[in-house]
Short mmCIF file of C-alpha atoms in Angstrom, two decimals:
data_model
loop_
_atom_site.label_atom_id
_atom_site.label_comp_id
_atom_site.label_asym_id
_atom_site.label_seq_id
_atom_site.Cartn_x
_atom_site.Cartn_y
_atom_site.Cartn_z
CA GLN A 1 4.57 -10.82 -0.18
CA LYS A 2 0.72 -9.66 -1.02
CA GLU A 3 -0.14 -10.21 -5.02
CA VAL A 4 -3.45 -9.32 -6.50
CA GLU A 5 -2.91 -10.77 -9.66
CA GLN A 6 -4.77 -10.17 -13.17
CA ASN A 7 -5.10 -10.68 -16.68
CA SER A 8 -3.76 -7.33 -18.68
CA GLY A 9 -5.75 -8.23 -21.83
CA PRO A 10 -6.38 -6.44 -23.76
CA LEU A 11 -9.54 -8.20 -23.26
CA SER A 12 -12.36 -7.70 -26.78
CA VAL A 13 -16.46 -7.91 -26.18
CA PRO A 14 -18.87 -7.78 -28.30
CA GLU A 15 -21.28 -5.34 -27.75
CA GLY A 16 -24.60 -7.04 -25.86
CA ALA A 17 -22.54 -10.46 -24.47
CA ILE A 18 -21.36 -10.61 -21.30
CA ALA A 19 -17.47 -9.31 -20.19
CA SER A 20 -15.73 -11.49 -17.67
CA LEU A 21 -12.78 -9.94 -15.60
CA ASN A 22 -10.77 -12.84 -13.32
CA CYS A 23 -8.31 -11.70 -10.40
CA THR A 24 -6.37 -14.07 -8.24
CA TYR A 25 -5.10 -13.47 -4.52
CA SER A 26 -2.59 -14.41 -2.39
CA ASP A 27 -2.95 -12.95 0.98
CA ARG A 28 -5.29 -15.13 2.52
CA GLY A 29 -5.62 -12.71 5.20
CA SER A 30 -7.58 -10.73 2.46
CA GLN A 31 -10.84 -10.16 4.08
CA SER A 32 -12.26 -6.99 0.93
CA PHE A 33 -12.23 -6.91 -2.58
CA PHE A 34 -13.16 -3.87 -4.62
CA TRP A 35 -13.57 -3.53 -8.38
CA TYR A 36 -12.54 -0.27 -10.06
CA ARG A 37 -12.64 1.09 -14.17
CA GLN A 38 -10.50 3.62 -14.60
CA TYR A 39 -11.31 4.86 -18.26
CA SER A 40 -8.15 6.49 -20.39
CA GLY A 41 -6.56 9.85 -18.73
CA LYS A 42 -8.60 9.46 -15.16
CA SER A 43 -8.72 8.25 -11.87
CA PRO A 44 -10.12 4.67 -10.93
CA GLU A 45 -14.39 4.99 -9.99
CA LEU A 46 -15.86 2.25 -7.60
CA ILE A 47 -18.07 0.53 -9.15
CA MET A 48 -18.06 -3.04 -7.13
CA SER A 49 -17.59 -3.78 -3.67
CA ILE A 50 -17.28 -7.97 -2.39
CA TYR A 51 -17.09 -8.93 1.42
CA SER A 52 -18.09 -12.32 1.35
CA ASN A 53 -17.90 -15.66 -0.67
CA GLY A 54 -21.09 -15.37 -3.36
CA ASP A 55 -22.24 -13.43 -5.87
CA LYS A 56 -23.28 -9.93 -5.70
CA GLU A 57 -25.54 -7.91 -8.55
CA ASP A 58 -25.55 -4.51 -8.72
CA GLY A 59 -27.14 -3.07 -11.97
CA ARG A 60 -25.48 -4.61 -15.28
CA PHE A 61 -22.72 -5.95 -13.15
CA THR A 62 -21.70 -8.98 -10.83
CA ALA A 63 -18.32 -9.27 -8.25
CA GLN A 64 -18.00 -12.94 -7.38
CA LEU A 65 -15.93 -13.56 -4.94
CA ASN A 66 -14.56 -17.70 -3.58
CA LYS A 67 -12.37 -17.02 -1.08
CA ALA A 68 -11.28 -21.10 -0.77
CA SER A 69 -9.81 -20.84 -4.34
CA GLN A 70 -8.80 -16.71 -3.45
CA TYR A 71 -10.49 -15.76 -6.48
CA VAL A 72 -12.75 -12.67 -7.07
CA SER A 73 -14.05 -12.09 -10.79
CA LEU A 74 -16.14 -9.27 -12.34
CA LEU A 75 -18.93 -9.83 -14.94
CA ILE A 76 -20.33 -7.01 -16.55
CA ARG A 77 -23.86 -8.10 -19.00
CA ASP A 78 -25.16 -6.19 -21.93
CA SER A 79 -21.45 -5.27 -22.54
CA GLN A 80 -22.19 -1.46 -23.85
CA PRO A 81 -19.25 0.43 -26.11
CA SER A 82 -18.49 2.69 -22.72
CA ASP A 83 -17.04 -0.11 -20.09
CA SER A 84 -14.39 -0.13 -22.76
CA ALA A 85 -11.81 1.29 -19.56
CA THR A 86 -9.31 -0.82 -17.06
CA TYR A 87 -10.80 -2.77 -14.56
CA LEU A 88 -8.59 -2.71 -11.53
CA CYS A 89 -9.28 -5.96 -8.87
CA ALA A 90 -8.49 -4.08 -5.27
CA GLY A 91 -8.14 -6.30 -2.27
CA VAL A 92 -7.84 -4.83 1.36
CA SER A 93 -6.96 -7.39 4.88
CA ASN A 94 -8.60 -6.47 7.68
CA PHE A 95 -6.19 -7.81 9.64
CA GLY A 96 -5.08 -3.96 11.02
CA ASN A 97 -4.61 -2.05 8.04
CA GLU A 98 -6.74 -1.01 6.01
CA LYS A 99 -3.90 -0.33 1.97
CA LEU A 100 -5.26 -1.40 -1.00
CA THR A 101 -3.13 -4.01 -3.09
CA PHE A 102 -4.20 -3.51 -6.69
CA GLY A 103 -3.63 -5.94 -9.14
CA THR A 104 -2.46 -4.72 -12.60
CA GLY A 105 -5.54 -4.36 -14.05
CA THR A 106 -7.61 -6.04 -17.17
CA ARG A 107 -7.45 -4.08 -20.64
CA LEU A 108 -11.47 -4.25 -22.34
CA THR A 109 -12.19 -3.32 -24.93
CA ILE A 110 -16.23 -3.40 -26.11
CA ILE A 111 -16.99 -3.62 -30.41
CA PRO A 112 -19.61 -1.82 -31.35
CA SER B 1 -18.72 9.87 -1.29
CA ALA B 2 -16.79 12.62 -0.57
CA VAL B 3 -15.25 14.94 -2.77
CA ILE B 4 -11.39 15.55 -3.16
CA SER B 5 -9.83 17.66 -4.92
CA GLN B 6 -6.45 18.39 -6.42
CA LYS B 7 -4.16 20.37 -7.63
CA PRO B 8 -2.28 21.16 -9.69
CA SER B 9 -4.39 18.74 -12.03
CA ARG B 10 -0.99 18.63 -13.89
CA ASP B 11 2.74 20.23 -14.53
CA ILE B 12 5.68 19.42 -16.45
CA CYS B 13 8.66 20.22 -14.42
CA GLN B 14 12.61 20.24 -14.43
CA ARG B 15 15.15 17.55 -12.88
CA GLY B 16 16.09 18.96 -9.88
CA THR B 17 13.14 20.80 -8.71
CA SER B 18 10.69 19.81 -6.02
CA LEU B 19 6.88 20.14 -6.51
CA THR B 20 3.50 19.74 -4.26
CA ILE B 21 0.60 18.44 -4.51
CA GLN B 22 -2.51 18.86 -2.62
CA CYS B 23 -5.32 16.89 -1.84
CA GLN B 24 -8.49 18.91 -0.68
CA VAL B 25 -11.89 16.40 0.61
CA ASP B 26 -14.78 18.31 1.60
CA SER B 27 -15.58 16.53 4.46
CA GLN B 28 -13.22 14.88 7.50
CA VAL B 29 -12.05 11.48 6.09
CA THR B 30 -9.87 9.30 9.14
CA MET B 31 -8.13 7.80 6.07
CA MET B 32 -6.21 8.89 3.11
CA PHE B 33 -3.47 7.55 0.90
CA TRP B 34 -1.54 9.22 -1.76
CA TYR B 35 -0.62 6.53 -5.11
CA ARG B 36 1.53 6.51 -8.26
CA GLN B 37 0.72 5.01 -11.45
CA GLN B 38 3.66 4.81 -13.72
CA PRO B 39 2.50 4.59 -17.54
CA GLY B 40 0.94 1.82 -18.17
CA GLN B 41 1.15 0.72 -14.50
CA SER B 42 -1.44 -0.39 -12.01
CA LEU B 43 -1.51 2.09 -8.83
CA THR B 44 1.06 1.83 -5.90
CA LEU B 45 0.70 2.90 -3.00
CA ILE B 46 3.24 5.92 -1.85
CA ALA B 47 1.83 5.80 1.87
CA THR B 48 -0.26 6.48 4.32
CA ALA B 49 -1.32 9.91 5.58
CA ASN B 50 -2.00 10.16 9.03
CA GLN B 51 -3.34 13.32 10.46
CA GLY B 52 -1.12 14.78 13.77
CA SER B 53 1.77 12.68 13.37
CA GLU B 54 4.50 11.21 10.28
CA ALA B 55 2.96 9.39 7.43
CA THR B 56 3.12 6.08 6.97
CA TYR B 57 5.46 4.75 3.91
CA GLU B 58 5.87 1.51 2.15
CA SER B 59 8.91 -0.04 0.43
CA GLY B 60 10.21 2.02 -1.97
CA PHE B 61 9.10 5.27 -1.09
CA VAL B 62 10.86 7.57 1.70
CA ILE B 63 10.61 10.81 3.41
CA ASP B 64 13.10 12.81 1.85
CA LYS B 65 12.01 11.98 -1.62
CA PHE B 66 8.31 12.40 -0.86
CA PRO B 67 7.26 14.16 2.33
CA ILE B 68 3.89 14.25 3.43
CA SER B 69 2.07 16.29 5.23
CA ARG B 70 -1.52 15.86 6.50
CA PRO B 71 -2.15 19.09 9.54
CA ASN B 72 -5.76 18.39 9.81
CA LEU B 73 -8.84 15.80 8.83
CA THR B 74 -9.91 17.77 5.49
CA PHE B 75 -6.31 18.79 3.44
CA SER B 76 -2.63 17.35 3.14
CA THR B 77 -0.37 17.83 0.62
CA LEU B 78 2.50 15.12 -0.98
CA THR B 79 5.91 17.08 -2.38
CA VAL B 80 7.96 15.14 -5.32
CA SER B 81 11.62 15.83 -3.92
CA ASN B 82 14.69 16.33 -6.75
CA MET B 83 12.65 15.49 -9.54
CA SER B 84 14.20 13.91 -11.86
CA PRO B 85 12.34 11.78 -15.71
CA GLU B 86 11.86 8.52 -13.62
CA ASP B 87 9.41 10.58 -11.46
CA SER B 88 7.25 11.04 -14.15
CA SER B 89 3.37 9.89 -13.60
CA ILE B 90 0.15 10.00 -12.58
CA TYR B 91 0.12 10.72 -8.64
CA LEU B 92 -3.67 10.38 -6.81
CA CYS B 93 -5.11 11.03 -3.55
CA SER B 94 -7.35 8.71 -2.11
CA VAL B 95 -9.59 8.92 0.35
CA GLY B 96 -11.37 6.20 2.36
CA ASP B 97 -12.63 5.38 6.37
CA PRO B 98 -11.29 2.34 8.21
CA GLY B 99 -13.21 -1.29 9.26
CA GLY B 100 -11.28 -3.08 5.98
CA ASN B 101 -15.23 -3.02 4.16
CA GLN B 102 -14.67 1.04 3.55
CA PRO B 103 -14.33 1.31 -0.45
CA GLN B 104 -11.42 4.09 -1.03
CA HIS B 105 -12.41 7.03 -3.40
CA PHE B 106 -9.27 8.87 -5.18
CA GLY B 107 -8.87 12.25 -6.30
CA ASP B 108 -8.78 13.25 -10.41
CA GLY B 109 -4.93 13.10 -9.98
CA THR B 110 -1.49 15.25 -10.56
CA ARG B 111 0.21 13.91 -14.31
CA LEU B 112 3.21 15.02 -13.70
CA SER B 113 6.29 15.75 -16.67
CA ILE B 114 9.95 15.44 -16.31
CA LEU B 115 12.08 17.33 -18.14
#
């Protein structure tokens, strides 16, 4: 079974520090990965996409992908209390379907 | 990205009844999906809603329990049939484009409680 795994947390990070969220996947066919942020009681909101090995930066967010190690991560620099949410990692295989497989999510709390 | 509207936003239903959830998109989209998110859990794909043909269901989900319609490229419905307390969840509609590199975007969800 194709799986995406995340540490469920909770992960507590002081305000202003770097939050590091990690995700591993079992399906070597997975080519595209997405990070979603979900506030309590809200629906998931896309914050980053990554398709190639290496780093991709967007503002305070950096996504990292290592296909050889089957590992995806999200770094949040200068963490703010508004970053407190559950972060969901999701992968999709390019081989014939666009179905997302979600990890269980990591609950992040930024401590003022 | 597309604006996705789901109705109702929440409902409380009696066991044994059925509820139909609507998902309306403000532009034509190729792919529409229905997910369930049980309390404290991640998202589980129920089915892919196919325009003009039967939905494609994931393992553990069947058409009799979760009938889906998709009459056009901007609208889909999910019905939760013969509800039991175990169906209490958030149901989410998402949309995307084919190609594997295109992300999915979610509606606000329907929070369903079964008494």
